[in-house]
Coordinates of C-alpha atoms in Angstrom, one line a residue:
M1 CA 66.7 188.8 153.8
E2 CA 70.1 187.3 153.8
A3 CA 70.6 184.0 151.9
T4 CA 71.9 181.1 154.0
E5 CA 75.1 179.5 153.0
Q6 CA 74.7 175.9 151.8
R7 CA 76.8 173.4 153.8
A8 CA 79.1 171.2 151.7
L9 CA 78.1 167.6 151.8
T10 CA 80.2 165.4 154.0
R11 CA 81.2 161.8 153.4
R12 CA 78.4 160.7 155.7
D13 CA 75.9 162.9 153.8
L14 CA 77.0 161.4 150.5
L15 CA 76.7 157.8 151.6
A16 CA 73.3 158.5 153.4
E17 CA 72.0 160.1 150.2
T18 CA 73.0 157.1 148.1
W19 CA 71.3 154.6 150.4
L20 CA 68.2 156.7 150.5
V21 CA 68.0 156.9 146.7
L22 CA 68.5 153.1 146.6
G23 CA 65.9 152.6 149.3
V24 CA 63.2 154.2 147.1
S25 CA 64.4 152.5 143.9
L26 CA 66.7 149.5 143.1
G27 CA 67.8 148.8 146.6
A28 CA 64.2 148.2 147.6
S29 CA 63.9 146.0 144.5
A30 CA 66.9 144.0 145.7
I31 CA 65.2 143.3 149.0
W32 CA 61.9 142.2 147.4
S33 CA 63.9 140.1 144.9
A34 CA 65.8 138.3 147.7
L35 CA 62.5 137.5 149.4
S36 CA 61.1 136.3 146.1
L37 CA 64.0 133.9 145.8
V38 CA 63.5 132.6 149.3
R39 CA 59.8 131.9 148.5
K40 CA 60.7 130.0 145.3
L41 CA 63.4 128.0 147.0
S42 CA 61.0 127.0 149.8
A43 CA 58.3 125.9 147.3
E44 CA 57.7 122.2 146.5
A45 CA 58.7 122.5 142.9
P46 CA 62.5 122.8 142.1
L47 CA 63.7 126.2 141.0
G48 CA 64.2 125.1 137.4
Q49 CA 60.5 124.0 137.1
Q50 CA 59.2 127.4 138.2
T51 CA 58.3 130.3 135.9
T52 CA 58.9 134.0 136.5
A53 CA 56.4 136.2 134.7
M54 CA 57.4 139.7 133.7
N55 CA 55.5 142.5 131.9
S56 CA 52.1 141.1 132.7
S57 CA 48.7 142.5 132.1
V58 CA 47.0 144.1 135.1
T59 CA 43.4 144.2 133.8
P60 CA 43.4 141.9 130.7
D61 CA 39.7 142.2 130.3
R62 CA 39.9 146.0 130.0
P63 CA 42.7 146.7 127.5
W64 CA 42.4 150.5 127.7
L65 CA 42.8 150.5 131.5
D66 CA 45.6 148.0 131.2
L67 CA 47.4 150.4 128.9
V68 CA 47.0 153.2 131.5
Y69 CA 48.4 150.9 134.2
Q70 CA 51.5 150.0 132.0
L71 CA 52.2 153.6 131.1
V72 CA 51.8 154.9 134.6
G73 CA 54.1 152.2 135.9
I74 CA 56.8 153.0 133.4
G75 CA 56.5 156.7 134.2
L76 CA 56.7 156.3 138.0
A77 CA 59.6 153.9 137.7
L78 CA 61.6 156.8 136.2
V79 CA 61.1 159.1 139.2
P80 CA 64.3 157.9 141.0
V81 CA 66.2 158.9 137.8
L82 CA 64.9 162.4 138.1
L83 CA 65.7 162.4 141.9
A84 CA 69.2 161.2 141.3
M85 CA 69.9 163.8 138.6
H86 CA 68.3 166.5 140.8
L87 CA 70.6 165.6 143.7
L88 CA 73.7 165.6 141.4
A89 CA 72.7 168.9 139.9
R90 CA 72.7 170.6 143.3
G91 CA 76.5 170.5 143.3
D92 CA 77.0 170.6 139.5
V93 CA 74.4 172.0 137.1
R94 CA 76.2 170.2 134.3
A95 CA 75.8 166.8 136.1
R96 CA 74.1 165.1 133.2
F97 CA 77.1 166.0 131.0
A98 CA 79.5 164.8 133.6
I99 CA 78.0 161.3 133.6
G100 CA 77.5 161.3 129.8
W101 CA 73.7 161.3 129.9
D102 CA 73.3 163.8 127.1
W103 CA 73.0 164.1 123.3
T104 CA 76.5 165.4 122.6
Q105 CA 77.6 162.1 121.0
P106 CA 74.5 160.3 119.7
A107 CA 76.2 158.4 116.9
R108 CA 79.1 157.2 119.0
D109 CA 76.8 156.2 121.9
L110 CA 74.6 154.2 119.5
V111 CA 77.5 152.3 117.9
R112 CA 79.2 151.6 121.2
G113 CA 75.9 150.5 122.7
L114 CA 75.0 148.1 119.8
G115 CA 78.5 146.5 120.0
L116 CA 78.2 146.1 123.7
A117 CA 74.7 144.5 123.4
A118 CA 76.1 142.0 121.0
L119 CA 79.0 141.3 123.3
V120 CA 76.8 140.7 126.3
G121 CA 73.7 139.1 124.7
I122 CA 75.0 135.8 123.3
P123 CA 77.0 134.8 126.4
G124 CA 74.0 135.9 128.5
L125 CA 71.7 133.6 126.7
G126 CA 74.1 130.7 127.2
L127 CA 74.4 131.4 130.9
Y128 CA 70.6 131.5 131.2
A129 CA 70.3 128.1 129.4
A130 CA 73.0 126.6 131.6
A131 CA 71.4 127.9 134.8
R132 CA 68.0 126.5 133.8
A133 CA 69.6 123.1 133.0
L134 CA 71.2 123.0 136.5
D135 CA 68.0 124.0 138.3
L136 CA 69.6 127.3 139.3
N137 CA 67.2 129.6 137.6
T138 CA 63.5 129.9 136.8
T139 CA 62.1 130.0 133.3
I140 CA 61.7 133.6 132.4
A141 CA 58.4 134.5 130.7
A142 CA 59.6 138.0 129.6
A143 CA 56.3 139.3 128.2
N144 CA 52.8 138.5 129.2
L145 CA 50.6 141.2 127.9
T146 CA 47.3 140.4 126.2
D147 CA 47.0 140.3 122.4
V148 CA 46.6 144.1 121.9
W149 CA 47.9 146.6 119.4
W150 CA 49.9 148.5 121.9
A151 CA 51.8 145.4 123.4
V152 CA 55.0 145.9 121.4
P153 CA 55.3 149.7 121.9
V154 CA 54.8 149.2 125.6
L155 CA 57.4 146.5 125.8
V156 CA 59.9 148.8 124.0
L157 CA 59.1 151.6 126.5
A158 CA 59.5 149.2 129.4
A159 CA 62.9 148.1 128.1
A160 CA 64.0 151.7 127.7
Q161 CA 62.7 152.5 131.2
N162 CA 64.7 149.6 132.7
A163 CA 67.8 150.7 130.9
V164 CA 67.6 154.4 131.9
L165 CA 66.8 153.6 135.6
E166 CA 69.5 151.1 136.0
E167 CA 72.3 152.8 134.2
V168 CA 71.7 156.3 135.4
V169 CA 71.2 155.3 139.0
M170 CA 73.5 152.3 139.4
V171 CA 76.3 153.7 137.3
G172 CA 76.2 157.4 136.7
Y173 CA 74.8 158.5 140.0
L174 CA 76.4 155.9 142.4
F175 CA 79.8 156.0 140.8
T176 CA 79.8 159.8 141.1
R177 CA 78.6 159.9 144.7
W178 CA 80.7 157.0 146.0
S179 CA 83.7 158.5 144.3
Q180 CA 83.0 161.8 146.0
A181 CA 82.7 159.9 149.3
G182 CA 86.3 158.5 148.8
W183 CA 85.6 155.0 147.8
S184 CA 88.1 153.3 145.5
T185 CA 87.1 152.5 141.9
G186 CA 87.2 148.7 142.6
R187 CA 85.0 149.0 145.6
I188 CA 82.5 151.1 143.6
M189 CA 82.4 148.7 140.7
L190 CA 82.0 145.6 142.9
S191 CA 79.3 147.2 145.1
S192 CA 77.3 148.4 142.2
A193 CA 77.6 145.1 140.4
L194 CA 76.4 143.1 143.5
I195 CA 73.4 145.3 144.0
R196 CA 72.6 144.9 140.3
G197 CA 72.8 141.2 140.6
S198 CA 70.7 141.2 143.8
Y199 CA 67.7 142.9 142.3
H200 CA 67.6 140.1 139.7
L201 CA 67.5 137.3 142.3
Y202 CA 63.8 136.9 141.6
Q203 CA 64.9 135.1 138.4
G204 CA 67.2 132.7 140.3
F205 CA 71.0 132.4 140.8
G206 CA 71.7 132.6 137.1
G207 CA 70.0 136.0 137.0
F208 CA 72.1 137.2 139.9
V209 CA 75.4 136.0 138.4
G210 CA 74.7 137.2 134.8
N211 CA 73.6 140.7 135.9
A212 CA 76.5 141.0 138.4
V213 CA 79.0 140.2 135.6
M214 CA 77.2 142.6 133.3
G215 CA 77.4 145.2 136.1
L216 CA 81.2 144.8 136.4
L217 CA 81.6 145.1 132.6
F218 CA 79.4 148.2 132.4
G219 CA 81.1 149.8 135.4
W220 CA 84.5 149.2 133.9
L221 CA 83.5 150.7 130.6
Y222 CA 82.0 153.7 132.4
T223 CA 85.3 154.3 134.2
R224 CA 87.0 154.4 130.8
T225 CA 84.5 156.6 129.0
R226 CA 82.5 158.5 131.7
R227 CA 79.4 158.1 129.5
V228 CA 76.2 156.2 130.5
G229 CA 74.7 156.8 127.0
P230 CA 76.2 153.6 125.4
L231 CA 75.2 151.6 128.5
V232 CA 71.6 152.8 128.2
V233 CA 71.6 151.9 124.5
A234 CA 73.0 148.4 125.1
H235 CA 70.7 147.7 128.0
T236 CA 67.7 148.9 126.0
V237 CA 68.6 146.7 123.0
L238 CA 69.0 143.6 125.3
D239 CA 65.7 144.1 127.0
V240 CA 63.8 144.8 123.7
V241 CA 65.2 141.6 122.2
A242 CA 64.2 139.7 125.4
F243 CA 60.7 141.2 125.8
V244 CA 59.6 141.6 122.2
G245 CA 61.4 138.5 121.0
Y246 CA 59.6 136.4 123.7
A247 CA 56.2 137.9 122.9
L248 CA 56.6 137.1 119.2
L249 CA 58.3 133.7 119.5
R250 CA 56.9 132.0 122.7
D251 CA 54.3 130.0 120.7
R252 CA 56.9 128.8 118.2
L253 CA 59.9 128.0 120.3
T254 CA 59.1 125.6 123.1
W255 CA 62.4 126.1 124.9
L256 CA 61.8 129.8 125.7

């Protein structure tokens, strides 16, 4: 039986593929996030007086089942990452090396990621405080699991899942595919950053602006290094500090 020759992907194929990947992942999140913002803006209470709860318990009265829910949710959220890498590997079996999602430079990725987290974290906290003061953002309750032994490990896993999903798909995958489709670097960076900001609209306008700026910075760094590894490290650290820090300090710091 003769093997059929695989047709090269056209520009239209590449763009359709990226929108489909976004449609089953962060693009869909952007749509739901925009609707969430509309719902909050049309509520009686001002945006600054509303609270957005994240990482909440599903069955708080049954901790063992709640743990299963949390772990399954984290696992399923990573499926788009596997899909994106699978699609990239069809044209290049070394795709994960091409985008820097590998273990060839662990020490360098770690150091760069930690430095990037420090660079982004402090201004980000200031932007969040300013947006709340101006009634442009909700209060973010970043961790709402019940008092169980597995709360912190699950929050760390959730932080890592967010980082891997966003950086591999929004940067490694999209930058590769859109570049292959002939888009300019500036257009790629801006489009990726705006989508990143859009799926944080559920937090308010501050969440949109902060994450869009972060997306521009991360995108620029990726064009210089071609490695998503440091971006994943930085994003994980930022979310771990936000999730675990909130869980540990919410009863002690009233301004959180």
